[in-house]
Coordinates of C-alpha atoms in Angstrom, one line a residue:
Q1 CA 29.7 -5.7 11.2
E2 CA 26.6 -6.8 13.1
Q3 CA 26.3 -4.9 16.3
L4 CA 22.8 -5.8 17.3
V5 CA 21.2 -9.3 17.6
E6 CA 17.6 -10.1 16.8
S7 CA 15.7 -13.2 17.7
G8 CA 12.2 -14.5 17.7
G9 CA 11.5 -14.9 14.1
G10 CA 10.0 -18.1 12.6
L11 CA 7.2 -19.6 10.7
V12 CA 3.6 -18.8 11.7
Q13 CA 0.2 -19.2 10.1
A14 CA -1.9 -16.1 9.2
G15 CA -3.6 -14.7 12.2
G16 CA -0.9 -15.8 14.5
S17 CA 1.6 -13.8 16.6
L18 CA 5.3 -13.5 17.1
R19 CA 7.5 -11.4 19.3
L20 CA 10.9 -10.2 18.1
S21 CA 13.7 -9.2 20.4
C22 CA 16.7 -7.1 19.8
S23 CA 19.7 -6.4 22.1
A24 CA 23.3 -5.3 22.1
D25 CA 26.1 -6.8 24.1
S26 CA 29.6 -6.3 22.6
D27 CA 32.8 -4.4 23.2
S28 CA 32.0 -1.9 20.4
F29 CA 28.4 -1.3 21.3
P30 CA 27.6 -2.5 24.8
G31 CA 24.1 -2.7 26.3
D32 CA 24.8 0.1 28.6
T33 CA 25.2 2.4 25.6
F34 CA 22.4 0.8 23.6
R35 CA 19.8 1.4 26.3
H36 CA 20.2 5.2 25.7
Y37 CA 19.6 5.0 22.0
A38 CA 16.5 5.4 20.0
V39 CA 15.5 2.1 18.5
G40 CA 13.2 0.7 15.8
W41 CA 12.6 -1.9 13.1
F42 CA 12.7 -2.2 9.4
R43 CA 11.8 -5.2 7.2
Q44 CA 12.7 -6.4 3.8
P45 CA 10.2 -8.6 2.0
P46 CA 11.5 -11.1 -0.6
G47 CA 12.4 -9.2 -3.8
E48 CA 11.5 -5.8 -2.3
A49 CA 13.3 -2.9 -0.8
R50 CA 13.7 -2.4 2.9
E51 CA 10.8 -0.6 4.5
F52 CA 10.1 1.1 7.8
V53 CA 8.1 -0.7 10.4
S54 CA 8.2 1.0 13.7
A55 CA 10.3 3.3 15.9
M56 CA 10.6 4.4 19.5
S57 CA 12.4 7.3 21.1
Y58 CA 15.1 6.2 23.7
N59 CA 12.8 7.0 26.6
G60 CA 9.7 5.5 25.1
G61 CA 7.9 8.9 24.9
T62 CA 7.3 8.7 21.1
T63 CA 6.4 5.8 18.9
D64 CA 5.8 5.6 15.1
Y65 CA 4.3 2.8 13.0
A66 CA 4.0 2.2 9.3
D67 CA 0.4 2.3 8.2
S68 CA 0.6 -1.3 7.2
V69 CA 1.2 -2.5 10.7
K70 CA -0.6 0.1 12.8
G71 CA -3.0 -1.6 15.2
R72 CA -1.3 -5.0 14.9
F73 CA 2.3 -4.4 15.9
T74 CA 3.6 -2.9 19.1
I75 CA 7.2 -1.7 19.8
S76 CA 8.4 -1.7 23.4
R77 CA 11.5 -2.0 25.6
D78 CA 12.0 -3.8 28.8
R79 CA 12.1 -2.0 32.1
T80 CA 15.9 -1.1 31.9
N81 CA 16.0 -0.6 28.1
Y82 CA 18.4 -3.5 27.5
T83 CA 16.1 -5.2 25.1
V84 CA 13.7 -3.8 22.4
Y85 CA 10.7 -5.9 21.3
L86 CA 8.3 -6.0 18.4
Q87 CA 5.1 -7.7 19.3
M88 CA 3.4 -8.8 16.0
N89 CA -0.3 -9.8 16.2
S90 CA -2.8 -10.8 13.5
L91 CA 0.1 -11.6 11.1
K92 CA -0.6 -11.6 7.4
P93 CA 1.3 -13.3 4.5
E94 CA 2.3 -9.7 3.5
D95 CA 4.3 -9.5 6.7
T96 CA 6.8 -12.1 5.5
A97 CA 10.2 -10.5 5.5
V98 CA 13.6 -10.3 7.1
Y99 CA 13.2 -8.0 10.1
Y100 CA 16.1 -5.8 11.1
C101 CA 16.5 -3.9 14.4
Y102 CA 18.3 -0.5 14.5
A103 CA 19.7 1.8 17.1
D104 CA 20.4 5.4 16.5
L105 CA 21.5 8.3 18.6
T106 CA 19.3 10.9 17.0
G107 CA 16.4 8.6 16.2
Y108 CA 13.9 8.1 13.5
R109 CA 12.5 10.6 11.1
P110 CA 10.5 10.0 7.9
G111 CA 12.8 9.5 4.9
K112 CA 15.9 8.8 7.0
T113 CA 17.9 5.9 5.5
E114 CA 21.1 5.7 7.6
Y115 CA 21.1 4.6 11.2
D116 CA 24.0 4.1 13.5
H117 CA 23.7 0.3 14.2
W118 CA 21.9 -2.7 12.7
G119 CA 21.3 -6.3 13.5
Q120 CA 21.8 -9.3 11.2
G121 CA 18.0 -9.7 10.7
T122 CA 15.6 -12.4 11.7
Q123 CA 13.3 -14.2 9.2
V124 CA 9.5 -14.0 9.7
T125 CA 7.4 -16.2 7.4
V126 CA 3.6 -16.1 7.5
S127 CA 1.8 -18.8 5.6
A128 CA -1.7 -18.3 4.2

């Protein structure tokens, strides 16, 4: 089941910007729990495998980015950690994908494939 909710996707021209949001507010995974989890983003381009985009430790002390988005994307959380954001600038057609938010108790590590909670995904389409 979908335990996180993403929003902010859409259609944008190359060079434009979007900000994705992710939050949790349900009986099974309330926001009060979510705000203490490490968070991050994966994306799945059309016809391709899901790939890592960005991650942040629960307290914001550590961030990671895929080389393909470094310098263009920024992961952050609001002041009380109820919402995680992915600010995407200088978007390229290669960024077109469904973007998925995750939350995980132990957090990101390279090569890790299973995370505790996922969202339903939000579509980002970048036109040339």
